[in-house]
Structure formats: structure tokens, C-alpha cells
Amino acid sequence: MRRPPQIPGGESGRSRVGLVAMLLVLAGLYAFPSFVQSPYALHIMILLFLGTIMGESWNIIGGYTGQYSVGHAAYFGAGAYGTMILLQKWEIAPWKGVFAGIAAALVLSLVIGSICFRLRGPYFVLASIAVAEIVRLTALNLPNVTNGAEGILMSDLPPLSIGGRVVTDFVSKVPYYYIGLTLALFTILVTWLVQHSKLGYCFQAIREDQDAAHSLGINLSLYKNCALGISATLTSLAGSFYAIYIKFIDPTTVLALDLSVQIVLIAIIGGIGTIFGPVVGSLVLVPLAEALRSNIVAQWLINSGLVREDSGLGVFLKENLAHAHVLIYGILVVVVILFMPEGVLGYVRKLSARKKG
Amino acid sequence: MTATVFLQALISGILVGGVYALIGIGLTIIFGVMRVINFAHGEIMMVGMYLTYFLFTLFKVDPFVSIVITIPLMFLFGALIQKVFINRIIGALPQNQILLTIGLGLIMSNAMMLAFTSDYKILTTSYSSGSFKILTSIVNPDRYEELYNKGNALFAKASKREGAKAAQTYARAAASYEAALQVTPDQYKGLNNWGAALAREAMVRHGGDAGKQLDEAAGKFEAALAASPDEFEIAYNEAITLAARAEMASGPAAGPLYAKALGKLKAALELRPDSYDGLNALAATRYRQAGSKTGIDAERFYAEAYRQYLAAQAVKPGAERTDEEAALEKPLPPPAEIKSVLDREYARFAPPYRIKADKRDAGLSVSTPLAISFLITVAITALLYWFLMKTDTGQAIRATAQDREAAQLMGINVNRMSMLAFGIGAALAGTAGALISPTYYIFPQVGSAFTLKAFVITVLGGMGSIVGATLGGIIIGIVESVGAVAISSDWKDVIVFAIFLLVLLVKPSGLMGRSRI
């Protein structure tokens, strides 16, 4: 996890190239819907953004501050439920409801933080899981508020209008694309700001050695709660976005332990404690899951002649590979932890460093 | 929540807790030796459940017998996982260890889902839903019911005795009913049984103030009937009591008493016309009445008693149903023969009293499969404890848990001990899976709930402490079970997690402190 110290200004030439490349990618991303109209492609892109938002926001508490929360589904769910309940019960538009979601997530993060941050290492992980499970079970058992296990289905989304002019009516996927892209960029920006601020240095000091940080006068509880607050806010944004985009939420999709684990995986697989790690993680996991889900992989195996379609294996793959994406997640995690514990990004860096050196 | 409900919840909690303890002990041994928190523990248990399920469905191996196969197989499975995966991350960052085991868990549950679909499987044995009762004479729903049921128990005991002993026991039963009715008056069942006990005592004792006591008994039945008029049993009991009283009275006083008894019996039979006991008692009473008469009256009454005897025989339980009408229309046999049949049948006959059954099922219900699994759990835990305490290998494992480096310096092969420990942990989890498979659904995702439970148990008991995990398992079993009845079963897991958090905050070292294995 320790990265080599960066010498400021030492690589200004390279960073200028990087900046130009980044601007080009950005321009490309904003222009993407003008060239690609396929709803499926847009859907994949939106999922990529969603994955990035989740991964980046976890990265702030997990990657930078070193507090491995495996209960981020609680904040995701707070955002999703906050927005959805306000919309369905009081017809409050989601762009206002988002803030209710954030408020709920922040309150939750304060409660969780005050409980869990007294604990360290594995105990913290276990406590974060326990709290998230309590949140899930509470949502499940309060049908008056959350509609219980049935979940909430969005009836209709009011069009977004500014100053009486309708900006979008949310019929196509394009508005979601731009919202997702903007949110993803926003979380990346927040991460960048965190990394390059005093706040971020404090976070990283806590990550490297809590006791040393404490002895240097860093208020552990304050900074940990601060990191969790930022992380929870961003995660709840992801939750709100998910709820509005998918239009259906229930405790097993937005509050489950599986989701918490997936959020962690995105960051871990990409490389934690780095700005673009979660982006890479999202780029690895989302297309993989989608490819398996839509049976592209099985079809490809059959088409390439590796497996005969009418053979037992072919039939089996076609029928079951769609459900295998979590299995692949598991295999990926094991491989990443065993062979590239610093994530894909860290591994690539190490490889390139080795090549140079 | 009454005391019985609480005790019932307590006992099922303890039984389930035994299985939880096995899961917790497995996790705690792994943690103790390797300092690795095994997030795949529930999934390993799930593998054990599937193993048991297929041993049962394919080879007809009983789940409780199958642990003989499950334990070694799961041990090998665990040792293999340790060798291939876990061994590489001993001493790595705790988060990486956690993620690796989470990954392994995901692989196990999803591989199972691919192989066997996510359908719920149910392993049904002949005893899956069986249960038996314990503490029936001690544990009763409440004070009234306790006394009432005690009375019933005494009554049943008395009816098996003879002479003075029987009379004494009937008297105690009556006293018990009386006490019960002082707790809650106007309980017709209690009144009925009280009356029956009084009457039976009087009949057995026969003499002294027996007649008066029969009157008293009849009074109880009257009161019971006032509370619940449509009860055949009570009316019948009152009638046979009156009949007994009539017989005891003899002389002219008997006449009206017989008439009253017969009237009551007929009223009772209106409620249940085909009651064998009712018709039989009617015949017997007529027979007795006939005995008090002479001449033509006696002959007429005997004939009537005989007809009622035939009617009773026609509805006798277990008897072949003859055509009643036909039997009744047949010409009567000569009076002498009638007399001899009736003498044989009724001379020494006392119609049995109808006792109202126990108020509620007394005692605590114990699920048979859970009880068996609890016994197996106790045996395995004892065996494990012996192994760790008394054998060289066990001591080596404990030494590794205490101080890995020092153990290595002492010539202990710590890698081998780690493998053993993970194997034992997996074997225990697999056994727990086998033990709960007759009472639990089997599906690929069943593991994660048990993983969480295993953490709660080990943290509660103290990470690395076997005694702690045993205690923790039983406590969590009880909390779940009592919480489910005291609050609601929807919230029982919330209670468990809340306790978990509380322990983490107040005493993170757990109940048994920092003791290591």
C-alpha cells in the first residue's frame, strides 16, 4: 500500500501529457452519447460510473484512511431509501431527495463511526458488518416506512425543469449517463482534493500508523469520522442515483452484505489508496459481470469452437454462466490478494517500474 | 411471556446453541493459531450441509451417522484450503486476509449454486419434526394449570392402585384440584376432575361419610355444568355419581336417586347419543335399580337394562357394528339368561369417570434432532478438548496459538499446526452443517448468515478461546430463541448484532478474556 514518495514537480513533462490525455478522455466521455445511441452501451457506461462512484467513495475511508468498512451498503441504502421514500410518499423530486439521503447517511455515519472507530483491525471490520446488518434488518422489519421485503417501485419520475424550462424528462438513458458521469467525476475530484490536502495527509497518517499519528497530535476520532462522513455522503449519492436509475429498491439489493463486499472489491481490485484504482476496478468488474450476465462469454466460447454448443458442457455454460459473475468476483479477489495485493493498478505500476529499473 | 414459554425458549436455545458453539469453536481455533479471521467459515459449513444432504439422498446415510464421513472429508478440505490459500497470507495485512477468505467464500457458495442451483433443499428424516417432552410434572404453564395437571397426574396414578392407597391418592388429587380452583375458581374442567376425584375416593373407601362425599362430588359436577352446560362428560360423571349414591343409600331413599341418575344419563346421552360409556352406564344403572326391586318390576328393569346393554355393545369401540335396530327387535332371551348376562357384565362394574385432560401440554417440548445433535456436539467438544489438552499434537497446536515464533524455535512445525488447525476448524464447521441439516434449509447462500453468527459467538466468548466460543454459542442460541418469543422473531438477529456491538465496545476481549485456546 505504501507508494514511493512523489517528488513534486519532478515529472512535470509527463504530468502535462497525462493532463492532456485526461482532458481528451473527458471530452470523449461527454461526447459519447452523441456517437453511441445504443441503450445497452449507455447502460454499461452508467453502471461503470456507478461502480466508480461506489469504489471512489469507499476508497476515502478504506484506501486513504485504512479503515476497512465492509458495511457501506448501509450508506448506499440510506441514499437509495431516503430519495425513494421522499419521492413516493411526499412526491419530493429526487434532486431534493438526494439531500435527505445524504443527511440520513451522514447521521448514520456519525452513529456508526462513534461505535466502530473505537475498534481496530478485524474488530472494526466485524463491527461495520454488524451495523450494516442491523440497518438492513431494520429496513426489512419496518414495512410502514420502507415497504419491507417488497421494496419500493418508483411510479414516475417528474421531469427536471429549471426556471420553468424542462431540461429533461428522463425518457432515454442519456440524462442518466450525464448525471452518472458528472457524479463519477465529482467523486474523483473529491478524492483528488482529499489526497492533496492536509485532511488527506492526516487520513494517510492514520492509515500508516494510528498510534504514531495520534502521537503527532492528529485527533484520530475526528479525522476518522471526517473520512467516513465524506465517504458516506458520496456512497449515498451512488445509492440515490441507483434508485432513480433502476427505479426499484429493496433491502436485499441496496442494503445487503453482498453489496458492501462488491463496493470493497471495486477498490481492492483496482488498487486501494489511489485516485484511479476504483476506476480500474470498475472497468474490470462491471464489463465482466455484464458479459457473463448477458451470456457473451458462453457464446464466445461456443463460437470460437472451444466448446461444442450441443455438448453437455456447452449447454451447461449457456444455462449457468450468466449466474457465475459472483463466482468470477470471488476468483478475482483471491487472485488479486495472492498475486497483486496492491490491485491491478499497483501491479501494473510495479511491472512498469521493474521494466524501467 | 409465561415461565413455561421462557423455559421452552431457553431449552431450544441451549440445544441450537450447542451447534452454534461448534461453528464458533472452529472459527476460534483458526483465529487462535493463524490470527486469520475466516470469513468463509459459514460457507465451509454450507459445504458440509451439502455433503450430508447428498450422502443422505444418494447413499441413505443418516445425517447423524454421516459425520463419520463428513469429519475426515471436511478436515481434508480445510487442510487443502489452508495449504493452497491461507498459508500464503499468514502475517499479511488483516484486511487482505479478510478479503481473501471473503473471496473463497464467494467461490464456494457460487460454485455450489452453479452445481446444484440455488433451490432450497430439505433433508427429511423420520425424526426431522419429532419431539419429546421433558419435565412434565415440574414445568407447567402456570399455577392453576400446574395444580390442575398435578391433580390429573395423581388421579391417573390412583386409578392404577387399589384399596387404601388408591383412596389416599384420590384424596390428594382432590386436594390438588381444590387448590387449583382456589387460584382460579369456576373452571369447569377443574370442577369436573375434582368431583371425579372425590367420588372415586368415596367409592374406594366405601363407608363412613362416603355417601356425603358423593353428594359433595355431585355438587361439583353441578357447578361444572353451570359453567359449561353442554359437556357430555360432566353430565355423565354426575349421573354415575348419583347412581353410586343411590346404590349406597339402599332402601326407599334409593328410588328417587336412581331416577335422578337415569335422568341425568339420558340428558347426557342427548349430547352424545352413541357414547359407549354413556349407554353402558345407563345399562349398569338400570341393572342396579332392578336389583333394588322385586317381582315384575325387577324383571321389566332387567329387560330394559339388557336392551341398553345391547345398544352399548353395538357402539362399543372396536366392536363390529351390528345393525342396532335388528339387534333390538330380536326377541329377548328368557329372564334368567338376561340376568346372568347382566350379572356377568355389571355386577362388579363401576362406570369410569371422564377426566378432563391436562390444561396445556405440560412439560417442555424438545426437538428430537436438536437433542441428538446437542449430544453429539457435547461429545465432540469433549473429545476436542481432550485432544488439545492431553495429546502432544494438541499441545503443539496450543503452543503455536500462544506464540508462533517461540513454538517454531521449540521445533514445532508451525505450518503443519496451521494446516491441522484449519482442518479441525473446517471439520467442526462441516459437522455443525451435518448436525443442523435435518432441521434447516440447505441452499448455497446459507453460509453468510452463519459466518456472521460465528463472529458474534467468537467475539462474545473471546477470540481464540474454546471455552469462550462454547459459552458464546450457547448464549447466542438462547438470546435468539428467547428474543424471538420475548420481542419478535423478525428482530432476533438485530438483538444478536446489538449484543455483539455492545460486547465489542464494552469488553472487546470477550467473556473469557484473552485466553488463547
Coordinates of N, CA, C and O in Angstrom, one line a residue, chain A residues 1 66 68 70 114-116 118-119 121-123 125-127 129-131 133-134 137-138 141-142 257-258 261 264-265 268 316 320-321 323-324 326-327 329-331 333-335 337-339 341, chain B residues 31 37 39 84-85 88-89 93-100 102-104 106-108 110-111 113-115 117 445 448 452 455 459 463 490-491 493-494 497-498 500-501 504-505 508-509 514 516:
Chain A
M1 N 0.8 -1.2 0.0 CA 0.0 0.0 0.0 C 0.9 1.3 0.0 O 0.5 2.3 -0.5
G66 N -7.5 3.8 5.7 CA -7.1 2.4 6.2 C -8.2 1.8 7.1 O -7.9 0.9 7.8
Y68 N -11.1 -0.5 7.0 CA -11.8 -1.3 6.1 C -13.3 -1.5 6.5 O -13.6 -2.5 7.1
V70 N -16.7 -2.8 5.9 CA -17.4 -3.8 5.0 C -18.9 -3.6 5.3 O -19.7 -4.6 5.3
S114 N -19.1 6.5 15.7 CA -18.8 6.6 17.2 C -18.8 5.3 17.8 O -18.2 5.1 18.8
I115 N -19.5 4.3 17.2 CA -19.4 2.9 17.7 C -18.2 2.2 17.2 O -17.4 1.7 18.0
C116 N -17.9 2.3 15.9 CA -16.9 1.4 15.3 C -15.5 1.9 15.4 O -14.6 1.1 15.5
R118 N -13.9 3.0 17.7 CA -13.1 2.6 18.9 C -12.4 1.3 18.7 O -11.5 0.9 19.5
L119 N -12.7 0.6 17.6 CA -12.2 -0.7 17.4 C -11.2 -0.6 16.3 O -11.2 0.2 15.4
G121 N -8.6 -2.9 13.3 CA -8.3 -4.1 12.6 C -9.6 -4.9 12.3 O -10.6 -4.4 11.9
P122 N -9.4 -6.2 12.6 CA -10.5 -7.1 12.3 C -11.8 -6.8 13.1 O -12.9 -6.9 12.6
Y123 N -11.6 -6.2 14.3 CA -12.8 -5.9 15.1 C -13.6 -4.8 14.4 O -14.8 -4.8 14.4
V125 N -13.8 -4.2 11.2 CA -14.4 -4.8 10.1 C -15.7 -5.5 10.5 O -16.8 -5.3 9.9
L126 N -15.6 -6.3 11.6 CA -16.8 -7.1 12.1 C -17.9 -6.1 12.5 O -19.0 -6.3 12.3
A127 N -17.5 -5.0 13.3 CA -18.4 -4.1 13.7 C -19.2 -3.4 12.6 O -20.4 -3.2 12.6
I129 N -19.7 -4.6 9.7 CA -20.7 -5.5 9.1 C -21.9 -5.6 10.0 O -23.1 -5.6 9.5
A130 N -21.7 -5.7 11.3 CA -22.8 -5.9 12.2 C -23.8 -4.7 12.1 O -25.0 -4.8 12.0
V131 N -23.2 -3.4 12.1 CA -24.1 -2.3 12.0 C -24.9 -2.3 10.7 O -26.1 -2.0 10.7
E133 N -25.8 -4.8 9.0 CA -26.8 -5.8 9.0 C -28.0 -5.3 9.9 O -29.1 -5.6 9.6
I134 N -27.7 -4.6 11.0 CA -28.8 -4.0 11.8 C -29.6 -3.1 10.9 O -30.8 -3.1 10.9
L137 N -31.8 -5.2 8.5 CA -32.9 -5.9 9.2 C -33.9 -4.9 9.7 O -35.1 -5.2 9.6
T138 N -33.5 -3.7 10.1 CA -34.4 -2.6 10.5 C -35.3 -2.2 9.3 O -36.5 -2.1 9.4
N141 N -37.8 -4.8 8.6 CA -38.9 -5.0 9.6 C -39.7 -3.8 9.9 O -40.4 -3.7 10.8
L142 N -39.5 -2.7 9.1 CA -40.3 -1.5 9.2 C -41.1 -1.3 8.0 O -40.9 -0.3 7.2
L257 N -25.2 -7.4 2.5 CA -23.7 -7.6 2.7 C -23.0 -7.8 1.4 O -21.9 -7.3 1.2
D258 N -23.6 -8.5 0.4 CA -23.0 -8.7 -0.9 C -22.6 -7.4 -1.5 O -21.6 -7.2 -2.1
V261 N -19.6 -5.9 0.1 CA -18.4 -6.6 -0.4 C -18.0 -6.1 -1.8 O -16.9 -5.9 -2.1
V264 N -16.2 -2.9 -1.8 CA -14.8 -3.0 -1.4 C -14.0 -3.6 -2.5 O -12.9 -3.2 -2.8
L265 N -14.6 -4.6 -3.2 CA -13.9 -5.3 -4.3 C -13.5 -4.3 -5.4 O -12.4 -4.4 -5.9
I268 N -10.5 -2.6 -4.1 CA -9.4 -3.6 -3.9 C -8.8 -4.0 -5.3 O -7.6 -4.1 -5.5
F316 N -24.5 -26.5 -20.4 CA -24.3 -26.1 -19.0 C -23.8 -24.7 -18.9 O -24.4 -23.9 -18.2
N320 N -25.8 -21.6 -17.3 CA -25.4 -21.2 -15.9 C -24.3 -20.1 -15.8 O -24.2 -19.5 -14.8
L321 N -23.6 -19.8 -16.9 CA -22.6 -18.9 -16.8 C -23.1 -17.5 -16.5 O -22.4 -16.7 -15.9
H323 N -25.1 -16.8 -14.2 CA -25.1 -16.6 -12.8 C -23.8 -16.7 -12.1 O -23.6 -16.6 -10.9
A324 N -22.7 -16.8 -13.0 CA -21.4 -17.0 -12.5 C -20.6 -15.8 -12.2 O -19.5 -15.9 -11.7
V326 N -20.6 -13.7 -9.8 CA -20.1 -13.6 -8.4 C -19.0 -14.6 -8.2 O -18.0 -14.3 -7.5
L327 N -19.1 -15.7 -8.8 CA -18.0 -16.7 -8.7 C -16.7 -16.1 -9.3 O -15.7 -16.2 -8.7
Y329 N -16.1 -12.9 -9.5 CA -15.6 -11.9 -8.5 C -14.7 -12.6 -7.4 O -13.7 -12.1 -7.1
G330 N -15.3 -13.7 -6.9 CA -14.5 -14.5 -5.9 C -13.1 -14.9 -6.4 O -12.1 -14.6 -5.7
I331 N -13.1 -15.4 -7.6 CA -11.8 -15.9 -8.1 C -10.9 -14.7 -8.3 O -9.7 -14.7 -7.9
V333 N -10.9 -11.8 -6.6 CA -10.4 -11.4 -5.3 C -9.2 -12.2 -4.9 O -8.2 -11.7 -4.4
V334 N -9.4 -13.5 -4.9 CA -8.4 -14.5 -4.5 C -7.1 -14.2 -5.3 O -6.0 -14.1 -4.7
V335 N -7.2 -14.1 -6.6 CA -6.1 -13.9 -7.4 C -5.4 -12.6 -7.1 O -4.2 -12.5 -6.9
I337 N -5.6 -10.8 -4.3 CA -4.9 -10.7 -3.0 C -3.6 -11.6 -3.0 O -2.6 -11.2 -2.4
L338 N -3.7 -12.7 -3.6 CA -2.5 -13.6 -3.6 C -1.4 -13.1 -4.5 O -0.2 -13.1 -4.1
F339 N -1.7 -12.5 -5.7 CA -0.7 -12.2 -6.6 C -0.4 -10.7 -6.8 O 0.6 -10.3 -7.3
P341 N -1.4 -7.9 -4.4 CA -2.1 -7.3 -3.2 C -2.3 -5.8 -3.3 O -3.1 -5.3 -2.5
Chain B
F31 N -8.6 -18.8 14.2 CA -8.0 -17.5 14.6 C -6.9 -17.6 15.6 O -5.9 -16.9 15.5
I37 N -9.0 -14.2 10.4 CA -10.4 -14.4 10.6 C -11.0 -15.0 9.4 O -10.9 -14.5 8.3
F39 N -13.6 -15.6 7.0 CA -14.9 -15.2 6.5 C -15.6 -16.2 5.7 O -16.7 -16.0 5.2
V84 N -3.2 -24.2 0.2 CA -3.2 -23.6 -1.1 C -3.3 -22.0 -0.9 O -2.6 -21.3 -1.6
F85 N -4.2 -21.6 0.0 CA -4.5 -20.2 0.0 C -4.1 -19.5 1.3 O -3.3 -18.6 1.3
R88 N -0.5 -18.6 2.5 CA 0.3 -17.6 1.8 C 0.1 -16.2 2.4 O 0.8 -15.2 2.1
I89 N -1.0 -16.1 3.2 CA -1.3 -14.7 3.7 C -1.2 -14.6 5.2 O -1.6 -13.7 5.8
L93 N -1.5 -8.2 5.8 CA -2.4 -7.2 6.4 C -3.8 -7.9 6.7 O -4.3 -8.7 5.9
P94 N -4.3 -7.6 7.9 CA -5.6 -8.2 8.2 C -6.7 -8.1 7.2 O -7.4 -9.0 6.9
Q95 N -6.7 -6.9 6.6 CA -7.8 -6.7 5.6 C -7.6 -7.6 4.4 O -8.6 -8.1 3.8
N96 N -6.3 -7.8 4.0 CA -6.1 -8.8 2.9 C -6.6 -10.2 3.2 O -7.1 -10.9 2.4
Q97 N -6.3 -10.6 4.5 CA -6.7 -11.9 4.9 C -8.2 -12.0 4.8 O -8.8 -13.0 4.4
I98 N -8.9 -10.9 5.3 CA -10.3 -10.9 5.3 C -10.9 -11.0 3.9 O -11.7 -11.9 3.6
L99 N -10.3 -10.2 3.0 CA -10.8 -10.2 1.7 C -10.5 -11.6 1.0 O -11.4 -12.1 0.2
L100 N -9.4 -12.2 1.3 CA -9.1 -13.5 0.7 C -10.2 -14.5 1.1 O -10.7 -15.2 0.3
I102 N -13.1 -13.9 2.2 CA -14.4 -13.5 1.6 C -14.5 -14.0 0.2 O -15.5 -14.6 -0.2
G103 N -13.4 -13.9 -0.5 CA -13.3 -14.4 -1.9 C -13.5 -15.9 -1.9 O -14.3 -16.4 -2.8
L104 N -12.8 -16.6 -1.0 CA -13.0 -18.0 -1.0 C -14.5 -18.4 -0.7 O -15.0 -19.3 -1.3
L106 N -17.1 -16.6 -1.5 CA -17.9 -16.3 -2.7 C -17.7 -17.5 -3.7 O -18.7 -17.9 -4.3
I107 N -16.5 -18.0 -3.8 CA -16.2 -19.1 -4.7 C -17.0 -20.3 -4.3 O -17.7 -20.9 -5.1
M108 N -17.0 -20.6 -3.0 CA -17.7 -21.8 -2.6 C -19.2 -21.7 -2.8 O -19.8 -22.6 -3.4
N110 N -20.9 -19.7 -4.7 CA -21.4 -19.6 -6.1 C -21.1 -20.9 -6.9 O -21.8 -21.2 -7.9
A111 N -20.0 -21.6 -6.6 CA -19.7 -22.8 -7.2 C -20.9 -23.8 -6.9 O -21.4 -24.6 -7.8
M113 N -23.8 -23.0 -6.2 CA -25.1 -22.6 -6.9 C -25.0 -23.0 -8.3 O -26.0 -23.5 -8.9
L114 N -23.8 -22.9 -8.9 CA -23.7 -23.4 -10.3 C -24.0 -24.9 -10.4 O -24.6 -25.4 -11.3
A115 N -23.4 -25.6 -9.4 CA -23.5 -27.1 -9.5 C -24.9 -27.6 -9.1 O -25.5 -28.4 -9.8
T117 N -27.8 -25.4 -8.3 CA -28.8 -24.3 -8.4 C -29.1 -23.8 -7.0 O -28.6 -24.3 -6.0
Q445 N -26.5 -20.0 -0.3 CA -26.2 -18.8 0.4 C -26.4 -18.9 1.9 O -26.4 -17.9 2.6
S448 N -23.5 -17.3 4.7 CA -23.1 -15.9 5.2 C -23.8 -15.6 6.5 O -23.1 -15.0 7.4
L452 N -21.6 -14.7 10.0 CA -21.8 -13.6 10.9 C -22.0 -14.1 12.3 O -21.5 -13.6 13.3
F455 N -18.9 -15.1 14.0 CA -18.1 -14.0 14.5 C -18.7 -13.5 15.8 O -17.9 -13.3 16.8
V459 N -16.4 -13.5 19.1 CA -16.1 -12.2 19.8 C -16.7 -12.2 21.2 O -16.1 -11.8 22.1
M463 N -11.9 -14.0 21.3 CA -11.3 -14.6 20.1 C -10.2 -15.5 20.6 O -9.3 -15.1 21.3
D490 N -38.7 -11.5 14.0 CA -38.2 -10.6 13.0 C -36.9 -9.8 13.5 O -36.0 -9.5 12.8
W491 N -37.0 -9.5 14.8 CA -35.9 -8.7 15.4 C -34.8 -9.5 16.1 O -33.9 -8.9 16.6
D493 N -32.3 -11.3 15.1 CA -31.0 -11.0 14.6 C -30.4 -9.7 15.0 O -29.3 -9.5 15.3
V494 N -31.4 -8.7 15.0 CA -31.0 -7.3 15.4 C -30.5 -7.4 16.9 O -29.5 -6.8 17.2
F497 N -27.0 -8.9 17.0 CA -26.0 -7.9 16.5 C -25.8 -6.8 17.5 O -24.7 -6.3 17.7
A498 N -26.9 -6.4 18.1 CA -26.7 -5.3 19.1 C -25.9 -5.8 20.3 O -25.0 -5.0 20.7
F500 N -23.6 -8.1 20.1 CA -22.3 -8.2 19.5 C -21.6 -6.8 19.6 O -20.4 -6.7 20.1
L501 N -22.3 -5.7 19.2 CA -21.7 -4.4 19.2 C -21.3 -4.0 20.6 O -20.3 -3.4 20.9
L504 N -18.3 -5.7 21.8 CA -17.2 -5.1 21.1 C -16.7 -3.8 21.8 O -15.6 -3.5 21.9
L505 N -17.7 -3.1 22.2 CA -17.4 -1.8 22.8 C -17.0 -1.9 24.2 O -16.1 -1.2 24.7
P508 N -14.0 -5.8 24.4 CA -13.7 -6.4 23.1 C -12.9 -7.7 23.3 O -12.9 -8.5 22.4
S509 N -12.3 -8.0 24.5 CA -11.6 -9.2 24.6 C -12.6 -10.4 24.9 O -12.2 -11.5 25.0
R514 N -8.5 -12.8 27.3 CA -7.5 -13.0 26.2 C -6.9 -14.4 26.2 O -5.9 -14.7 25.6
R516 N -5.9 -17.9 25.2 CA -5.7 -18.5 23.9 C -5.9 -20.0 23.9 O -5.0 -20.6 24.5

